[in-house]
Short mmCIF file of C-alpha atoms and ligand atoms in Angstrom, two decimals:
data_model
loop_
_atom_site.label_atom_id
_atom_site.label_comp_id
_atom_site.label_asym_id
_atom_site.label_seq_id
_atom_site.Cartn_x
_atom_site.Cartn_y
_atom_site.Cartn_z
CA MET A 4 -23.88 -0.95 -40.48
CA VAL A 5 -22.83 -1.82 -36.96
CA PRO A 6 -19.44 -3.58 -36.89
CA GLU A 7 -18.93 -6.74 -34.82
CA SER A 8 -18.65 -6.37 -31.07
CA ALA A 9 -15.39 -6.60 -29.20
CA VAL A 10 -17.25 -6.64 -25.88
CA SER A 11 -20.84 -7.64 -25.20
CA THR A 12 -22.64 -7.51 -21.90
CA ARG A 13 -25.78 -9.61 -21.64
CA ASN A 14 -28.49 -9.12 -19.04
CA ILE A 15 -26.07 -7.95 -16.38
CA SER A 16 -27.49 -7.43 -12.91
CA LYS A 17 -25.46 -6.48 -9.90
CA ASN A 18 -26.59 -6.13 -6.32
CA TYR A 19 -24.48 -4.89 -3.45
CA GLY A 20 -26.46 -6.35 -0.59
CA ASP A 21 -29.74 -4.46 -0.75
CA VAL A 22 -28.49 -1.92 -3.25
CA GLU A 23 -29.47 -2.85 -6.78
CA ALA A 24 -26.82 -1.15 -8.91
CA LEU A 25 -27.46 -2.69 -12.35
CA ARG A 26 -30.57 -4.45 -13.63
CA ASN A 27 -30.65 -6.48 -16.79
CA LEU A 28 -28.20 -4.30 -18.62
CA SER A 29 -27.28 -5.37 -22.15
CA LEU A 30 -24.94 -3.43 -24.36
CA GLU A 31 -22.69 -4.10 -27.37
CA PHE A 32 -19.31 -2.41 -27.73
CA PRO A 33 -18.25 -2.35 -31.37
CA ARG A 34 -14.64 -3.30 -32.13
CA GLY A 35 -12.30 -0.46 -32.86
CA GLN A 36 -14.73 2.16 -31.64
CA LEU A 37 -15.17 4.30 -28.59
CA THR A 38 -18.28 3.86 -26.50
CA SER A 39 -19.11 6.34 -23.74
CA LEU A 40 -21.15 5.55 -20.69
CA LEU A 41 -23.01 8.60 -19.57
CA GLY A 42 -25.24 8.79 -16.57
CA PRO A 43 -25.87 10.41 -13.22
CA SER A 44 -23.44 9.86 -10.37
CA GLY A 45 -23.92 6.60 -8.54
CA CYS A 46 -25.81 4.94 -11.40
CA GLY A 47 -23.34 2.09 -11.74
CA LYS A 48 -20.87 3.11 -14.44
CA THR A 49 -17.80 2.09 -12.44
CA THR A 50 -19.59 -1.09 -11.46
CA LEU A 51 -20.24 -2.00 -15.11
CA LEU A 52 -16.66 -1.21 -16.06
CA LYS A 53 -15.29 -3.38 -13.26
CA ILE A 54 -17.57 -6.24 -14.29
CA ILE A 55 -16.21 -6.00 -17.83
CA ALA A 56 -12.69 -5.88 -16.39
CA GLY A 57 -13.38 -9.10 -14.47
CA LEU A 58 -12.73 -7.36 -11.16
CA LEU A 59 -16.35 -7.83 -10.02
CA GLN A 60 -18.65 -10.78 -10.57
CA PRO A 61 -22.11 -9.83 -11.82
CA SER A 62 -25.01 -11.18 -9.78
CA SER A 63 -26.37 -12.53 -13.04
CA GLY A 64 -25.70 -12.17 -16.74
CA GLU A 65 -22.44 -12.52 -18.61
CA VAL A 66 -19.74 -10.54 -20.36
CA GLU A 67 -17.99 -11.66 -23.52
CA VAL A 68 -14.71 -10.17 -24.74
CA ASN A 69 -13.63 -11.25 -28.23
CA GLY A 70 -16.05 -14.16 -28.04
CA HIS A 71 -14.74 -15.46 -24.69
CA THR A 72 -16.80 -15.29 -21.52
CA VAL A 73 -15.07 -13.17 -18.88
CA THR A 74 -14.21 -14.98 -15.66
CA GLY A 75 -11.51 -12.61 -14.40
CA PRO A 76 -9.05 -9.97 -15.52
CA GLY A 77 -7.00 -10.67 -18.61
CA PRO A 78 -4.23 -9.13 -20.72
CA ASP A 79 -6.81 -8.20 -23.39
CA ARG A 80 -8.16 -5.43 -21.12
CA ALA A 81 -6.53 -2.52 -19.30
CA PHE A 82 -8.19 -0.30 -16.73
CA VAL A 83 -7.81 3.40 -15.96
CA PHE A 84 -9.02 3.87 -12.41
CA GLN A 85 -11.26 6.69 -11.29
CA ASP A 86 -9.12 7.18 -8.17
CA PHE A 87 -5.85 6.60 -10.13
CA ALA A 88 -4.70 3.66 -7.94
CA LEU A 89 -1.01 4.58 -8.03
CA LEU A 90 1.59 2.94 -5.82
CA PRO A 91 2.60 5.74 -3.45
CA TRP A 92 5.99 4.14 -2.75
CA ALA A 93 6.97 3.85 -6.40
CA SER A 94 8.27 6.46 -8.81
CA VAL A 95 6.28 7.52 -11.85
CA ILE A 96 8.25 5.26 -14.15
CA ARG A 97 7.77 2.23 -11.94
CA ASN A 98 4.07 2.97 -11.70
CA VAL A 99 3.71 3.26 -15.46
CA ALA A 100 5.75 0.08 -15.96
CA PHE A 101 3.79 -1.83 -13.34
CA GLY A 102 1.46 -3.57 -15.81
CA LEU A 103 4.41 -4.66 -17.90
CA GLU A 104 6.28 -5.78 -14.81
CA MET A 105 3.33 -8.02 -13.91
CA ARG A 106 3.54 -9.48 -17.40
CA GLY A 107 7.18 -10.37 -16.91
CA VAL A 108 8.67 -7.85 -19.32
CA ALA A 109 12.37 -7.28 -18.63
CA LYS A 110 13.26 -4.13 -16.69
CA SER A 111 15.14 -2.24 -19.43
CA GLU A 112 12.48 -2.99 -22.00
CA ARG A 113 9.55 -2.04 -19.82
CA GLU A 114 11.22 1.19 -18.74
CA ALA A 115 11.82 2.14 -22.35
CA ILE A 116 8.13 1.57 -23.11
CA ALA A 117 7.08 3.40 -19.95
CA GLU A 118 9.27 6.40 -20.85
CA ARG A 119 7.59 6.66 -24.21
CA TYR A 120 4.11 6.77 -22.70
CA ILE A 121 5.20 9.15 -19.94
CA ARG A 122 6.29 11.53 -22.70
CA GLU A 123 3.04 10.92 -24.55
CA VAL A 124 0.91 12.02 -21.60
CA GLY A 125 3.12 15.09 -21.12
CA LEU A 126 5.01 14.06 -18.01
CA ALA A 127 8.53 13.96 -19.43
CA GLY A 128 10.97 15.01 -16.71
CA PHE A 129 8.83 13.52 -13.93
CA GLU A 130 9.93 9.91 -14.43
CA HIS A 131 11.53 9.74 -11.01
CA ALA A 132 9.02 11.82 -9.09
CA TYR A 133 6.70 10.15 -6.57
CA PRO A 134 2.91 10.36 -6.77
CA HIS A 135 2.66 12.62 -3.70
CA GLU A 136 4.85 15.13 -5.49
CA LEU A 137 2.40 15.38 -8.42
CA SER A 138 -0.83 17.30 -8.84
CA GLY A 139 -4.13 15.43 -9.19
CA GLY A 140 -4.16 15.85 -12.95
CA MET A 141 -0.60 14.63 -13.24
CA ARG A 142 -1.36 11.54 -11.20
CA GLN A 143 -4.31 10.81 -13.41
CA ARG A 144 -2.03 10.92 -16.43
CA VAL A 145 0.30 8.40 -14.76
CA GLY A 146 -2.67 6.01 -14.48
CA LEU A 147 -3.50 6.68 -18.12
CA ALA A 148 0.08 5.99 -19.24
CA ARG A 149 0.11 2.76 -17.26
CA ALA A 150 -3.02 1.47 -18.99
CA LEU A 151 -1.78 2.50 -22.44
CA SER A 152 1.64 0.91 -21.99
CA VAL A 153 0.34 -2.65 -21.73
CA ASP A 154 -1.08 -2.44 -25.26
CA ALA A 155 -4.40 -4.12 -24.42
CA GLN A 156 -7.13 -4.57 -27.05
CA VAL A 157 -9.83 -3.08 -24.85
CA LEU A 158 -9.28 0.01 -22.75
CA LEU A 159 -11.62 0.60 -19.86
CA MET A 160 -11.38 4.21 -18.82
CA ASP A 161 -13.20 5.44 -15.73
CA GLU A 162 -13.39 9.23 -16.00
CA PRO A 163 -9.78 9.39 -17.19
CA PHE A 164 -9.73 13.15 -17.74
CA SER A 165 -11.74 14.28 -14.72
CA ALA A 166 -8.82 15.87 -12.87
CA VAL A 167 -6.84 17.43 -15.71
CA ASP A 168 -7.15 21.08 -16.67
CA GLU A 169 -9.30 22.18 -19.58
CA GLN A 170 -6.46 22.68 -22.08
CA THR A 171 -4.94 19.29 -21.32
CA ARG A 172 -8.37 17.78 -21.40
CA ARG A 173 -8.98 19.06 -24.91
CA LYS A 174 -5.61 17.87 -26.04
CA PHE A 175 -6.28 14.45 -24.55
CA GLN A 176 -9.67 14.28 -26.23
CA GLU A 177 -8.00 14.93 -29.55
CA ASP A 178 -5.24 12.42 -28.79
CA LEU A 179 -7.94 9.94 -27.88
CA LEU A 180 -9.63 10.43 -31.24
CA GLY A 181 -6.26 9.84 -32.91
CA LEU A 182 -5.73 6.73 -30.80
CA VAL A 183 -9.13 5.31 -31.76
CA GLN A 184 -8.39 5.96 -35.43
CA ASN A 185 -4.86 4.56 -35.49
CA GLU A 186 -4.76 1.79 -32.93
CA LYS A 187 -7.85 -0.24 -33.77
CA LYS A 188 -8.53 -0.63 -30.09
CA THR A 189 -11.88 -0.68 -28.39
CA PHE A 190 -12.43 2.02 -25.82
CA ILE A 191 -15.05 2.06 -23.11
CA PHE A 192 -15.10 5.49 -21.65
CA VAL A 193 -16.95 6.79 -18.61
CA THR A 194 -17.49 10.51 -18.35
CA HIS A 195 -19.72 13.06 -16.71
CA SER A 196 -19.30 15.58 -19.47
CA ILE A 197 -21.88 15.50 -22.23
CA GLU A 198 -19.72 17.58 -24.58
CA GLU A 199 -16.79 15.29 -24.03
CA ALA A 200 -18.89 12.19 -24.70
CA VAL A 201 -20.30 13.60 -27.90
CA TYR A 202 -16.90 14.84 -29.02
CA VAL A 203 -14.99 11.59 -28.61
CA SER A 204 -17.59 8.85 -28.98
CA ASP A 205 -18.70 6.63 -31.81
CA GLN A 206 -21.49 5.47 -29.56
CA ILE A 207 -22.97 6.94 -26.39
CA ALA A 208 -24.94 4.82 -23.95
CA ILE A 209 -27.11 6.80 -21.59
CA LEU A 210 -27.73 5.00 -18.34
CA LEU A 211 -30.70 5.50 -16.07
CA PRO A 212 -30.26 6.05 -12.34
CA ARG A 213 -30.20 2.98 -10.11
CA PRO A 214 -31.09 0.25 -10.86
CA SER A 215 -29.32 1.05 -14.04
CA ARG A 216 -30.26 0.03 -17.58
CA VAL A 217 -29.44 1.55 -20.93
CA SER A 218 -32.09 4.14 -21.67
CA GLU A 219 -30.79 5.29 -25.02
CA ILE A 220 -27.96 4.70 -27.47
CA ILE A 221 -26.80 7.56 -29.61
CA ARG A 222 -24.38 7.15 -32.49
CA PRO A 223 -22.98 10.49 -33.64
CA SER A 224 -21.84 9.96 -37.19
CA GLY A 225 -22.09 13.02 -39.40
CA PHE A 226 -19.26 15.12 -37.99
CA ARG A 227 -16.67 12.39 -37.38
CA ASP A 228 -14.27 13.40 -40.11
CA LYS A 229 -14.68 17.14 -40.09
CA GLY A 230 -11.48 17.69 -38.08
CA ALA A 231 -11.00 18.51 -34.45
CA ASP A 232 -11.67 22.23 -34.70
CA ASN A 233 -14.86 22.02 -36.70
CA ILE A 234 -16.57 19.34 -34.67
CA ARG A 235 -17.38 21.65 -31.77
CA ARG A 236 -19.15 24.02 -34.16
CA ASP A 237 -20.98 21.35 -36.11
CA PRO A 238 -24.79 21.63 -35.90
CA GLU A 239 -25.24 17.87 -35.43
CA TYR A 240 -22.75 17.95 -32.56
CA LEU A 241 -24.67 20.76 -30.89
CA ASP A 242 -27.99 19.02 -31.48
CA ILE A 243 -26.84 15.82 -29.90
CA VAL A 244 -25.48 17.68 -26.88
CA ASP A 245 -28.89 19.33 -26.47
CA GLN A 246 -30.72 16.09 -26.93
CA ILE A 247 -28.68 14.29 -24.27
CA TRP A 248 -28.98 17.21 -21.92
CA ALA A 249 -32.76 17.10 -22.34
CA SER A 250 -32.97 13.42 -21.45
CA LEU A 251 -30.58 13.61 -18.51
CA ARG A 252 -32.17 16.75 -17.15
CA SER A 253 -35.29 14.97 -16.02
CA TYR A 254 -33.14 13.05 -13.47
CA VAL A 255 -31.43 16.13 -12.17
CA GLU A 256 -34.68 17.93 -11.51
CA MET B 26 16.48 23.88 24.95
CA THR B 27 18.54 27.05 25.35
CA VAL B 28 20.30 28.17 28.54
CA PHE B 29 21.82 31.67 28.78
CA GLY B 30 21.50 31.99 25.03
CA TYR B 31 23.34 28.73 24.29
CA ARG B 32 21.60 25.98 22.40
CA LEU B 33 22.09 22.73 24.25
CA PRO B 34 22.42 19.54 22.22
CA GLY B 35 19.73 16.87 22.66
CA MET B 36 19.78 14.86 25.87
CA SER B 37 21.93 17.38 27.74
CA SER B 38 19.69 16.69 30.69
CA LEU B 39 21.49 13.39 31.05
CA ILE B 40 24.47 15.39 32.35
CA VAL B 41 22.35 16.69 35.20
CA TRP B 42 21.17 13.20 36.07
CA GLY B 43 24.72 11.91 35.82
CA LEU B 44 25.92 14.60 38.23
CA LEU B 45 23.13 13.78 40.66
CA TRP B 46 24.12 10.14 40.52
CA GLU B 47 27.74 11.01 41.16
CA ILE B 48 26.83 13.12 44.20
CA VAL B 49 24.55 10.47 45.66
CA GLY B 50 27.25 7.85 45.04
CA GLN B 51 30.00 9.98 46.62
CA MET B 52 27.88 10.48 49.74
CA GLY B 53 28.00 6.73 50.18
CA LEU B 54 24.34 6.48 51.21
CA THR B 55 24.01 2.88 50.10
CA PHE B 56 26.29 0.23 48.70
CA PHE B 57 23.64 -0.17 45.99
CA ILE B 58 24.61 3.09 44.29
CA PRO B 59 28.34 3.52 43.75
CA PRO B 60 29.50 6.85 42.20
CA LEU B 61 28.95 7.15 38.44
CA SER B 62 32.67 7.72 37.88
CA GLU B 63 33.40 4.38 39.46
CA VAL B 64 30.70 2.71 37.37
CA ILE B 65 32.17 4.15 34.20
CA ALA B 66 35.68 3.14 35.14
CA THR B 67 34.38 -0.36 35.81
CA LEU B 68 32.50 -0.27 32.54
CA PHE B 69 35.68 0.18 30.55
CA ALA B 70 37.46 -2.43 32.64
CA VAL B 71 34.59 -4.90 32.24
CA ILE B 72 34.12 -4.44 28.50
CA GLY B 73 37.55 -5.86 27.89
CA THR B 74 37.04 -9.03 29.95
CA ALA B 75 36.45 -12.39 28.35
CA ALA B 76 33.40 -13.01 30.54
CA PHE B 77 31.72 -9.86 29.34
CA GLN B 78 32.49 -10.46 25.71
CA LYS B 79 31.24 -14.00 25.92
CA ALA B 80 28.03 -12.78 27.54
CA LEU B 81 27.64 -10.12 24.87
CA ALA B 82 28.25 -12.59 22.07
CA GLU B 83 25.75 -15.07 23.52
CA THR B 84 23.18 -12.38 24.04
CA ALA B 85 23.68 -10.99 20.57
CA TYR B 86 23.26 -14.48 19.17
CA ALA B 87 20.11 -15.23 21.18
CA PHE B 88 18.70 -11.80 20.41
CA SER B 89 19.39 -11.94 16.66
CA ALA B 90 18.02 -15.46 16.36
CA GLY B 91 14.94 -14.59 18.39
CA VAL B 92 14.26 -11.43 16.46
CA PHE B 93 14.92 -13.20 13.17
CA PHE B 94 12.24 -15.79 13.93
CA ALA B 95 9.83 -13.18 15.28
CA ILE B 96 10.12 -11.16 12.07
CA THR B 97 10.24 -13.93 9.50
CA ILE B 98 7.30 -15.74 11.08
CA GLY B 99 5.44 -12.71 12.38
CA ILE B 100 5.21 -10.62 9.21
CA PRO B 101 3.90 -13.35 6.85
CA VAL B 102 1.47 -14.62 9.48
CA GLY B 103 0.20 -11.10 10.09
CA ILE B 104 -0.22 -10.41 6.39
CA LEU B 105 -2.00 -13.72 5.84
CA MET B 106 -4.30 -12.98 8.76
CA GLY B 107 -5.10 -9.60 7.26
CA LYS B 108 -5.91 -11.21 3.90
CA ASN B 109 -7.67 -14.36 4.99
CA ARG B 110 -10.78 -14.13 7.08
CA LEU B 111 -10.76 -17.75 8.23
CA LEU B 112 -7.12 -17.65 9.37
CA ASP B 113 -7.85 -14.38 11.11
CA GLU B 114 -10.78 -15.83 13.07
CA LEU B 115 -8.65 -18.81 14.03
CA LEU B 116 -5.52 -16.98 15.16
CA LEU B 117 -6.58 -13.56 16.36
CA PRO B 118 -7.80 -14.62 19.83
CA TRP B 119 -4.50 -16.40 20.49
CA VAL B 120 -2.43 -13.46 19.28
CA ASN B 121 -4.34 -11.15 21.56
CA VAL B 122 -4.04 -13.51 24.53
CA PHE B 123 -0.28 -13.86 24.08
CA LEU B 124 0.16 -10.15 23.44
CA SER B 125 -1.15 -9.28 26.87
CA ALA B 126 -0.08 -12.47 28.69
CA PRO B 127 2.68 -12.27 31.33
CA LEU B 128 5.13 -14.21 29.21
CA THR B 129 7.71 -14.30 31.98
CA ALA B 130 5.53 -16.94 33.61
CA LEU B 131 5.97 -19.14 30.57
CA VAL B 132 9.75 -19.18 30.73
CA PRO B 133 9.92 -22.01 33.33
CA VAL B 134 7.65 -24.07 31.10
CA LEU B 135 9.94 -23.40 28.14
CA MET B 136 12.89 -24.50 30.22
CA VAL B 137 11.19 -27.80 30.93
CA LEU B 138 10.34 -28.24 27.27
CA PHE B 139 13.52 -27.02 25.63
CA GLY B 140 16.18 -27.36 28.29
CA PHE B 141 18.23 -24.85 30.25
CA GLY B 142 20.18 -23.47 27.35
CA MET B 143 20.29 -21.21 24.41
CA LYS B 144 17.25 -22.74 22.73
CA SER B 145 14.94 -21.65 25.51
CA ILE B 146 16.34 -18.12 25.46
CA VAL B 147 15.89 -17.81 21.72
CA ILE B 148 12.31 -19.02 21.99
CA THR B 149 11.61 -16.62 24.87
CA THR B 150 12.96 -13.74 22.81
CA THR B 151 10.79 -14.72 19.84
CA LEU B 152 7.74 -15.06 22.06
CA PHE B 153 8.25 -11.59 23.48
CA GLY B 154 8.58 -9.94 20.11
CA ILE B 155 6.37 -11.81 17.69
CA TRP B 156 2.82 -10.92 18.77
CA ILE B 157 2.95 -7.21 18.22
CA ILE B 158 4.69 -7.83 14.88
CA ILE B 159 1.83 -10.10 13.79
CA LEU B 160 -0.81 -7.69 15.00
CA ASN B 161 0.75 -4.69 13.26
CA ALA B 162 1.33 -6.47 9.98
CA ARG B 163 -2.30 -7.54 10.11
CA ALA B 164 -3.46 -3.98 10.79
CA GLY B 165 -1.28 -2.72 7.94
CA VAL B 166 -2.90 -5.10 5.50
CA LYS B 167 -6.40 -4.37 6.79
CA GLN B 168 -6.06 -0.67 6.00
CA ILE B 169 -4.73 -1.26 2.49
CA ASN B 170 -6.43 0.71 -0.24
CA ARG B 171 -8.74 -1.79 -2.01
CA SER B 172 -8.19 -0.01 -5.24
CA LEU B 173 -4.46 -0.89 -5.25
CA VAL B 174 -5.34 -4.55 -4.86
CA GLU B 175 -7.84 -4.29 -7.70
CA MET B 176 -5.28 -2.49 -9.82
CA ALA B 177 -2.71 -5.25 -9.32
CA HIS B 178 -5.39 -7.86 -10.00
CA SER B 179 -6.46 -6.12 -13.20
CA PHE B 180 -2.90 -6.16 -14.52
CA GLY B 181 -2.70 -9.88 -13.85
CA ALA B 182 -0.53 -9.91 -10.72
CA SER B 183 0.11 -13.43 -9.41
CA PRO B 184 -0.63 -13.98 -5.71
CA TRP B 185 3.12 -13.90 -5.05
CA ASN B 186 3.50 -10.61 -6.92
CA ALA B 187 0.52 -9.13 -5.12
CA PHE B 188 2.14 -10.16 -1.84
CA THR B 189 5.63 -8.80 -2.53
CA LYS B 190 4.74 -5.79 -4.67
CA ILE B 191 1.54 -4.54 -3.01
CA TYR B 192 0.68 -5.94 0.39
CA LEU B 193 4.19 -5.82 1.84
CA TRP B 194 4.79 -2.26 0.74
CA ALA B 195 1.36 -0.92 1.55
CA ALA B 196 1.66 -2.37 5.05
CA LEU B 197 5.31 -1.38 5.49
CA PRO B 198 4.79 1.65 7.77
CA GLU B 199 2.69 -0.45 10.18
CA ILE B 200 5.03 -3.41 9.83
CA LEU B 201 8.05 -1.32 10.74
CA GLY B 202 6.18 0.15 13.68
CA GLY B 203 5.40 -3.36 14.84
CA VAL B 204 8.97 -4.53 14.33
CA ARG B 205 10.28 -1.61 16.36
CA ILE B 206 8.03 -2.37 19.33
CA GLY B 207 8.61 -6.09 18.84
CA ILE B 208 12.37 -5.63 19.01
CA ILE B 209 12.11 -3.51 22.12
CA ARG B 210 10.09 -6.30 23.67
CA ALA B 211 12.61 -8.86 22.42
CA VAL B 212 15.34 -7.00 24.31
CA LYS B 213 13.29 -7.58 27.45
CA GLY B 214 12.73 -11.17 26.40
CA VAL B 215 16.38 -11.94 25.90
CA ILE B 216 17.34 -10.43 29.25
CA ILE B 217 14.47 -11.93 31.21
CA GLY B 218 15.17 -15.28 29.61
CA GLN B 219 18.81 -15.07 30.61
CA LEU B 220 18.01 -13.95 34.13
CA LEU B 221 15.61 -16.80 34.71
CA ILE B 222 17.76 -19.39 33.08
CA SER B 223 20.88 -17.64 34.40
CA ILE B 224 23.59 -19.96 33.25
CA VAL B 225 24.35 -18.21 29.97
CA GLY B 226 25.11 -14.70 28.84
CA PHE B 227 24.30 -11.72 31.03
CA GLY B 228 22.13 -13.87 33.22
CA ALA B 229 25.25 -15.66 34.41
CA LEU B 230 27.07 -12.36 34.70
CA PHE B 231 24.33 -10.71 36.76
CA GLU B 232 24.14 -13.76 38.95
CA LEU B 233 27.86 -13.49 39.56
CA TYR B 234 27.85 -9.75 40.28
CA SER B 235 24.87 -9.69 42.59
CA ALA B 236 26.06 -12.76 44.50
CA ASN B 237 29.33 -10.89 45.16
CA PHE B 238 27.76 -7.46 45.71
CA LEU B 239 29.72 -6.02 42.74
CA MET B 240 27.33 -3.12 42.26
CA ALA B 241 29.60 -1.05 40.00
CA HIS B 242 29.89 -4.03 37.68
CA PHE B 243 26.16 -4.54 37.79
CA TRP B 244 25.43 -0.96 36.83
CA ALA B 245 28.12 -0.90 34.16
CA VAL B 246 26.61 -3.89 32.38
CA LEU B 247 23.13 -2.44 32.78
CA ILE B 248 24.26 0.83 31.16
CA VAL B 249 25.70 -1.07 28.24
CA LEU B 250 22.44 -2.99 27.78
CA PHE B 251 20.28 0.11 28.01
CA ALA B 252 22.46 1.93 25.51
CA LEU B 253 22.29 -0.98 23.07
CA ALA B 254 18.52 -1.27 23.36
CA PHE B 255 18.10 2.48 22.92
CA THR B 256 20.35 2.53 19.85
CA ILE B 257 18.41 -0.28 18.21
CA ALA B 258 15.08 1.44 18.90
CA GLU B 259 16.35 4.76 17.53
CA PHE B 260 17.67 3.10 14.39
CA LEU B 261 14.27 1.51 13.75
CA ALA B 262 12.51 4.79 14.40
CA TYR B 263 14.77 6.28 11.75
CA LEU B 264 13.76 3.58 9.25
CA GLU B 265 10.13 4.23 10.07
CA ARG B 266 10.51 7.92 9.31
CA ARG B 267 11.96 6.98 5.92
CA VAL B 268 8.64 5.44 4.83
CA ALA B 269 6.51 8.09 6.54
CA TYR B 270 6.30 10.05 3.30
CA TYR B 271 3.72 7.68 1.92
CA ALA B 272 2.24 6.36 5.14
CA ALA B 273 -0.44 9.04 5.11
CA LYS B 274 -1.17 8.77 1.43
CA ARG B 275 -2.08 5.19 0.75
N1 ATP C 330 -18.50 -1.96 -2.80
C1 ATP C 330 -19.75 -1.49 -2.76
N2 ATP C 330 -20.57 -1.85 -1.76
C2 ATP C 330 -21.85 -1.38 -1.71
N3 ATP C 330 -22.38 -0.56 -2.62
C3 ATP C 330 -21.64 -0.15 -3.63
C4 ATP C 330 -20.26 -0.56 -3.76
N4 ATP C 330 -19.75 -0.03 -4.88
C5 ATP C 330 -20.74 0.72 -5.40
N5 ATP C 330 -21.86 0.66 -4.65
C6 ATP C 330 -23.14 1.30 -4.94
O1 ATP C 330 -23.49 1.00 -6.27
C7 ATP C 330 -23.94 2.15 -6.94
C8 ATP C 330 -23.15 2.35 -8.22
O2 ATP C 330 -21.83 2.71 -7.89
P1 ATP C 330 -20.75 3.09 -8.99
O3 ATP C 330 -19.46 3.34 -8.31
O4 ATP C 330 -20.75 2.04 -10.03
O5 ATP C 330 -21.37 4.43 -9.57
P2 ATP C 330 -20.82 5.41 -10.71
O6 ATP C 330 -21.84 5.45 -11.77
O7 ATP C 330 -19.46 5.01 -11.10
O8 ATP C 330 -20.80 6.80 -9.95
P3 ATP C 330 -19.81 8.04 -10.15
O9 ATP C 330 -20.20 8.68 -11.44
O10 ATP C 330 -20.11 8.93 -8.99
O11 ATP C 330 -18.42 7.50 -10.15
C9 ATP C 330 -23.84 3.31 -5.98
O12 ATP C 330 -25.11 3.65 -5.54
C10 ATP C 330 -23.02 2.79 -4.83
O13 ATP C 330 -23.57 3.24 -3.63
MG1 MG C 331 -17.61 5.85 -10.90
#
């Protein structure tokens, strides 16, 4: 049974001048689940995510979040940017608290919340550092903490782990699984890594190269509750990885 | 610079130029250049006089008021021009014309419009400083990282918040650069205004000194003005260096 959708995109097309990025893309994002968007570079994943965020207007088609048509950004969605988008003049804690600041949360309260999420992404002790004093992976975690701290129903994550090291990445993947389980939030997750997508996703949408449509939807199910360590050895997990690799390979070659 | 193994402090070369001035002055080649020692003695004598202090106070007032208007009007206008295409198209040609125009020629017109007093000097000062401030604020906004704007938008920033929390800061290095040059120009503006209108401030003082061939007085006041202008410019350069840490990383 497919649960109700938190986000639906219907017949989305998007042109940038002559470049047709998305064509007639329709996709349902079930509530409380994690959906990955997987596809070759430049196929329009960021574009789709920004349309859902309300940052870009589609050329045609519409997006619904919790039954309401999207006309712009809203507090029900939070975005993790591919290029981090940190304020270079503000300390880590101010960056993380920025979303709350925009929502008018009082300073002491928002800093307390920010501190908690800074700890959660493993940056305790760096609260007063500036972005240029952090490594790429650390900056990315600041962007992650900022999106988590506003407690939005839908999290739009554009390659949120691309710059962190492999150990942290695995830890984050496990944390993400925990978050999906506990928080009843809907995650839309862009990644280039097939293994990562299969590991963390309830649903994987494979996008074709430009103009992009959904070519295939895969719902890994059998290994969900086998525990973090066993999933990577599960035969279904390995099969799905192979299957996705096979269908993406044709575009690489 | 090091001489005979000693490290000389910055601007030691001024001593050499000062000595040269003293020698030329002592030789009495021209009444136009009295010895530096005499100028400095006059300087200390002049600083205490009521006429000088009045001129300084008037100039400081005209300068502060002029710079205040140049900054408070220039920065928002520049930022708005950077954000709004229509406004940009409308205003940019004028800003560019006034930036390169010989503004001194406008001062007589200002005198006709606003009278022979303080008001005209303040407006002259503003006019000298404002254009580069506008242009730099505009440039600062134009180079802003789109993704920061999107980020603020995605977290629901109001236009006012976007302005004060993103645009202003992102453009700050350019804005400060513009303010520094603008203020240096405003120094020219306030002096030129006073010289042309010449009944207030240093304008009146210069008029008095040159009419009476008081060259030492003339130079003394000039040194004071140069030193003030230089100090202001250096202070602004210092502020600019304070934000340089993120200027390259926006
Ligand atoms: N602002 C823009 N103006 C013009 N074309 C754009 C713009 N943004 C994206 N595109 C084009 O749209 C296509 C999709 O871009 P998008 O950033 O969505 O890709 P992506 O799937 O996120 O790629 P990647 O995996 O490399 O991040 C690309 O071919 C790109 O050239
Ligand atoms: Mg992308």
